Amino acid sequence: MSQMYCGAVRILFVLTATAFVPGLSQVVDQATIDYMASNLDVRFNVISNIEGGDETFAAEIILTNKGGQPIVRGDWAIHFCHIRLIQPDRLVDVKSVNVGNPEILRVTHIDGCLYKLEPLSTFSGLTTDIPTNIPLNSSHWFVSKTDVMPNWFVASNNTVPRIIISTAGESLDFVGPFDTEAKWKRYEKDLYNPFTAEARYERNGATDLKGPGLMVVPTPVEMDLQMNKTMMLTKDWVVMADAGLEKDANFLSRKLGLRIVSNPPSSRVIRLVLAAVSFNTGTDPGNNNESYTLRVDTAAKKITITSPTGLGILHGVQTLPCLRNENGDYMETTIKDAPRYGYRGMHVDVSRNFQGKEEIMQLLNIMAMYKLNRLHLHLTDDEGWRLQIPGLEELTTVGANRCIPRGNDQCILPQLGSGPSISRPGSGFYTVEDYQEILTHAEDRHIEVIPELDMPGHAYAAIVAMKARYTNLTAANHANASAFLLEDFNDPSKYHTAQWFVDNAINPCIESTYTFVDHVVSEMVKMHQNIQPLKIFHMGGDEVAKGAWVNSTKCKEMRVRLGLNDSDDLMRYFVNRVAAITKSYNLNMAAWEDGFLDSNEVPYNVNSFGINNVYANAWQNIWEWGVANRAYKLANAGYKVIMSQATHLYFDHPYEPDPEERGYYWATRFTDTMKTFGFMPDDLYANVETKRSGESYTKEQLCEKPENCEKLNMKDNVVGIQGHLWSETSRTRDQFQYMVYPRLIALAERAWHKAAWESEPDKEKRNQMRQEDWAKFANSLGYRELQRLDNMSVAYRIPPPGARVEDGKLLAGSAFPGLKVQYSTDQGNTWCDYTDSKEMPSGTLQLVTRSADMKRTSRKVEIQVPVTSATSQMSHSLPLVLTIVFIQQFVMARR
């Protein structure tokens, strides 16, 4: 899940003071709010993550009044999202603290990441260029630009809140540079530095094969390819399919623009055939319902795809475009193929920041291309409920909208930089029709949609929505106003979640909770009916804060009534009640790993649920914490485990340990495409390489405590692997795609194909074999797969180039050979294509990598070319060269 952990932060507010009399105040009207929004210049600078110890950092916020009018004390407040807890030693127990020396401001933690900053009576105002320093403390550290959220806003009573223009949008220009170790390191023992061009050059390391290393991604089990035998697929070809494959025939027909016929001609035909597939001894990976064969017969001008199921047929259809050469002709091929895992998933969080149905359907297209077959949709969380539920309209009229309420508005509070008004991506939801359109799109591609409604934790949006429903119905004297309430009004329990919410846990001790669960499950079953019958209900179950429910009157009564002891028993009770509801609809159930573990890390008795299959996403594997064993504990206890390890499979983590890279970094400092490619899901502890700090760490060190490395006894219970995007820092379509692609392709390779190096016991040899395999895969990305994404207008991440200079010559390359590297000697005014070992003039050189279609570039990187004898000679000879060129041009002109 998306976690953050405690530390401390000191923030320094630098305000611009005025010479006005202390205590001067004014009535704040709309003109004042508009003026402040337009003229307040906000700057946020990290000063040091190190000066206060391992878990503290110093920062400053600089507010400058750029206008001609003073800003004086009033009832205005500056609201902002800060993903760390300010003043953790004090705001744990109180909501507000006064800050400054002298104290001139009050900071209030509202909920989640939302704070407000208000002037006290001692605040003397803001005018030009007279700074006032306000030190603060906060938990955690900031080492990434995207730790700072945009769209700060100013508000007051009876006015329309306005976004402060200097913080608006996605540029984050108001965030200062992370240009020293004290800024980009989390603590003194943090070994990570941003990659230099030289370090990236060494890390890239993939040999340029001058073409795709793999013709088909993901890699097939068996493939015989004869590149010298080819044929064209012209528009007079037709498609013929066995009965039951009509949907797949239509998909292929649309894809290639070919007619479907019922009587096959003798040639120029693609046949889709339902039949069993057999493999050579020792190569059958199982999962035979998805197996397929694909035969391209260039002599007979026939293509035949055979599988026992439509799903396998579709895999063959998706493989077919990979068998074309650079001229677009199909090559003679025989493939026998089947997946490694039956569950090959991608999880998408649309709660933190909403993505519309169009983006989800494009994701489905690409998942199908790479043979992924499960879409896990995280539809609800604290920051938003994203699915319309008939009968509980407030879930979306309130719970899907983030705003500062005005008048009769009802909404949840702004979070994650969403601003004060209802707008995407902070607000939004899928109507029933939208969701069913997604289901139809998925079903056509044989992808199962697994909806998740996160509970009992991560439920702030649902709790607020149902409270609004209760309030509205009570005002109307409705008899059943409390029927779907999710909270005990007599619960003074105090807690903070990992994301700093104080009120996000559904109460398990009131019957209306289970009325609510039954209703939403029932409505989802109806939505899926006749399109893609619902098979699995994912209840979330993760990160319930310690301290939730401990003082709830209803829970005290229930513990006495049922003989329950503590919160552990309450959580177990909740899971069993939800399991009973799930069972009543003939569904299987799923949850994140901690939803099925007690506080002693012991799995609940899976047989007590009475459900055929109970799925657990094993996600928490910070190695040095010793919790990676949860995956095997749950499998051995009878759960169907989906490998979801955050260190390799959480795509919300940065691609590099660079402050300019987007993403949180709680599990690992970075996860690039190569790291995901190199994951070994069948040997979990073999993936141990470093601690979070970057310090070397080994399997042997981890397993010094035997309990850290529980042996997997029930191997068949590890049923799949899944990638994840948590969307806290992904607000736009391009940001979403940047984080997902191309890591999704590496995920697909590991989900479908078990590489030979994964079974090699010798670590040194295994790493060598893996590097050779990575080179093939990386070349396939650079020379083929990324162009396919370009053709679909996907804004995948383009890796910055690596480079070094040897004897005045530039050596440069991309992580994905085949992508073009360009350089500039004039600060980006002109760009030239890099060619091998090119001599360069001394000075600063800028480099970028181009997308496969040459339309976009990576981040710019710089490298210094030192003065050498070669560059010195080149610079000394430059005037002579220019003189010769001038004389030649002059002579030509005279002629």
Short mmCIF file of C-alpha atoms in Angstrom, two decimals, residues 147-300:
data_model
loop_
_atom_site.label_atom_id
_atom_site.label_comp_id
_atom_site.label_asym_id
_atom_site.label_seq_id
_atom_site.Cartn_x
_atom_site.Cartn_y
_atom_site.Cartn_z
CA ASP A 147 6.69 15.87 -2.15
CA VAL A 148 5.34 19.42 -2.37
CA MET A 149 1.75 19.63 -3.57
CA PRO A 150 0.50 22.45 -5.84
CA ASN A 151 -2.58 24.67 -5.72
CA TRP A 152 -2.31 26.33 -2.32
CA PHE A 153 -5.31 28.54 -1.78
CA VAL A 154 -6.49 31.41 0.36
CA ALA A 155 -9.94 31.47 1.90
CA SER A 156 -12.05 33.33 4.46
CA ASN A 157 -15.60 33.29 5.70
CA ASN A 158 -18.24 34.30 3.13
CA THR A 159 -15.85 34.54 0.18
CA VAL A 160 -14.94 32.30 -2.74
CA PRO A 161 -11.57 30.61 -2.08
CA ARG A 162 -8.88 31.30 -4.69
CA ILE A 163 -5.83 29.31 -5.70
CA ILE A 164 -2.61 31.27 -5.10
CA ILE A 165 -1.39 31.75 -8.66
CA SER A 166 2.29 31.27 -7.85
CA THR A 167 1.51 27.69 -6.72
CA ALA A 168 -0.99 26.81 -9.44
CA GLY A 169 -0.59 24.00 -11.96
CA GLU A 170 1.88 21.21 -12.49
CA SER A 171 5.20 23.00 -12.97
CA LEU A 172 5.99 23.21 -9.23
CA ASP A 173 8.16 26.19 -10.09
CA PHE A 174 7.69 27.51 -6.55
CA VAL A 175 9.72 24.60 -5.16
CA GLY A 176 13.40 25.34 -4.80
CA PRO A 177 16.22 23.16 -6.16
CA PHE A 178 17.52 20.08 -4.37
CA ASP A 179 21.11 20.90 -5.13
CA THR A 180 23.08 19.66 -2.12
CA GLU A 181 23.44 16.33 -0.34
CA ALA A 182 21.66 17.78 2.66
CA LYS A 183 18.62 18.35 0.44
CA TRP A 184 18.50 15.14 -1.60
CA LYS A 185 19.42 12.70 1.19
CA ARG A 186 16.85 11.66 3.78
CA TYR A 187 19.36 11.20 6.60
CA GLU A 188 23.08 10.89 7.13
CA LYS A 189 23.13 7.15 6.39
CA ASP A 190 21.23 7.61 3.14
CA LEU A 191 23.65 6.38 0.46
CA TYR A 192 21.64 7.52 -2.54
CA ASN A 193 22.68 10.41 -4.74
CA PRO A 194 21.03 11.53 -7.97
CA PHE A 195 22.53 9.64 -10.89
CA THR A 196 25.18 11.61 -12.71
CA ALA A 197 25.45 11.14 -16.45
CA GLU A 198 28.53 8.99 -15.79
CA ALA A 199 26.77 6.82 -13.18
CA ARG A 200 23.80 6.37 -15.48
CA TYR A 201 26.11 5.36 -18.34
CA GLU A 202 27.58 2.59 -16.18
CA ARG A 203 24.16 1.50 -14.96
CA ASN A 204 22.59 1.34 -18.42
CA GLY A 205 25.09 -1.21 -19.64
CA ALA A 206 22.85 -2.89 -22.21
CA THR A 207 24.73 -3.73 -25.41
CA ASP A 208 23.20 -2.19 -28.53
CA LEU A 209 22.07 -5.17 -30.60
CA LYS A 210 20.98 -2.88 -33.46
CA GLY A 211 17.50 -4.35 -33.35
CA PRO A 212 14.92 -5.98 -31.04
CA GLY A 213 16.48 -8.65 -28.86
CA LEU A 214 13.13 -10.40 -28.56
CA MET A 215 10.69 -10.66 -31.44
CA VAL A 216 7.78 -11.31 -29.09
CA VAL A 217 7.22 -9.67 -25.70
CA PRO A 218 6.41 -11.34 -23.39
CA THR A 219 8.71 -14.20 -24.34
CA PRO A 220 6.95 -17.34 -25.66
CA VAL A 221 7.64 -20.82 -24.30
CA GLU A 222 8.64 -22.19 -27.74
CA MET A 223 9.25 -20.25 -30.96
CA ASP A 224 10.71 -21.22 -34.33
CA LEU A 225 11.21 -18.13 -36.50
CA GLN A 226 12.49 -18.15 -40.09
CA MET A 227 13.21 -14.55 -40.97
CA ASN A 228 14.09 -15.29 -44.61
CA LYS A 229 10.57 -16.57 -45.39
CA THR A 230 7.96 -13.81 -45.47
CA MET A 231 4.58 -12.90 -46.87
CA MET A 232 2.34 -9.84 -47.06
CA LEU A 233 -1.05 -9.70 -45.38
CA THR A 234 -3.23 -7.90 -47.92
CA LYS A 235 -6.83 -6.75 -47.63
CA ASP A 236 -8.12 -9.79 -49.52
CA TRP A 237 -7.24 -12.02 -46.56
CA VAL A 238 -10.18 -13.20 -44.44
CA VAL A 239 -10.84 -14.46 -40.93
CA MET A 240 -12.65 -17.69 -40.08
CA ALA A 241 -13.36 -18.81 -36.52
CA ASP A 242 -14.78 -21.87 -34.81
CA ALA A 243 -18.13 -21.54 -33.05
CA GLY A 244 -17.73 -19.77 -29.73
CA LEU A 245 -14.93 -17.53 -30.97
CA GLU A 246 -17.10 -14.87 -32.58
CA LYS A 247 -15.97 -12.16 -30.15
CA ASP A 248 -12.32 -12.90 -30.83
CA ALA A 249 -12.89 -13.04 -34.57
CA ASN A 250 -14.52 -9.62 -34.41
CA PHE A 251 -11.59 -8.28 -32.41
CA LEU A 252 -9.11 -9.58 -35.00
CA SER A 253 -11.26 -8.35 -37.87
CA ARG A 254 -11.33 -4.81 -36.44
CA LYS A 255 -7.62 -4.90 -35.66
CA LEU A 256 -6.53 -5.90 -39.17
CA GLY A 257 -9.45 -4.60 -41.22
CA LEU A 258 -10.31 -8.06 -42.61
CA ARG A 259 -13.66 -9.70 -43.44
CA ILE A 260 -15.04 -12.61 -41.43
CA VAL A 261 -16.22 -15.60 -43.50
CA SER A 262 -17.91 -18.88 -42.65
CA ASN A 263 -16.34 -20.98 -45.40
CA PRO A 264 -12.55 -20.79 -45.51
CA PRO A 265 -10.72 -20.33 -48.81
CA SER A 266 -7.69 -22.49 -49.53
CA SER A 267 -5.28 -19.63 -48.79
CA ARG A 268 -5.09 -16.06 -47.53
CA VAL A 269 -6.99 -16.97 -44.39
CA ILE A 270 -6.48 -16.59 -40.65
CA ARG A 271 -8.08 -19.54 -38.86
CA LEU A 272 -9.09 -19.40 -35.20
CA VAL A 273 -9.42 -22.96 -33.92
CA LEU A 274 -10.61 -24.35 -30.59
CA ALA A 275 -8.35 -27.31 -29.74
CA ALA A 276 -5.92 -28.51 -27.11
CA VAL A 277 -2.26 -27.49 -27.15
CA SER A 278 0.57 -29.87 -26.30
CA PHE A 279 4.13 -28.94 -25.34
CA ASN A 280 7.48 -30.66 -25.53
CA THR A 281 8.48 -32.50 -22.37
CA GLY A 282 9.63 -30.15 -19.63
CA THR A 283 8.46 -26.92 -21.25
CA ASP A 284 4.76 -26.88 -20.27
CA PRO A 285 4.27 -24.02 -17.77
CA GLY A 286 0.72 -25.09 -16.91
CA ASN A 287 -2.25 -22.70 -17.15
CA ASN A 288 -3.30 -24.64 -20.25
CA ASN A 289 -6.64 -22.87 -20.56
CA GLU A 290 -4.62 -19.89 -21.82
CA SER A 291 -2.19 -21.84 -23.99
CA TYR A 292 -2.09 -21.27 -27.73
CA THR A 293 -0.22 -22.16 -30.88
CA LEU A 294 0.39 -19.77 -33.74
CA ARG A 295 1.50 -20.98 -37.14
CA VAL A 296 2.43 -18.57 -39.95
CA ASP A 297 2.76 -20.68 -43.11
CA THR A 298 4.21 -18.45 -45.81
CA ALA A 299 4.12 -21.15 -48.50
CA ALA A 300 0.43 -21.96 -48.03
#
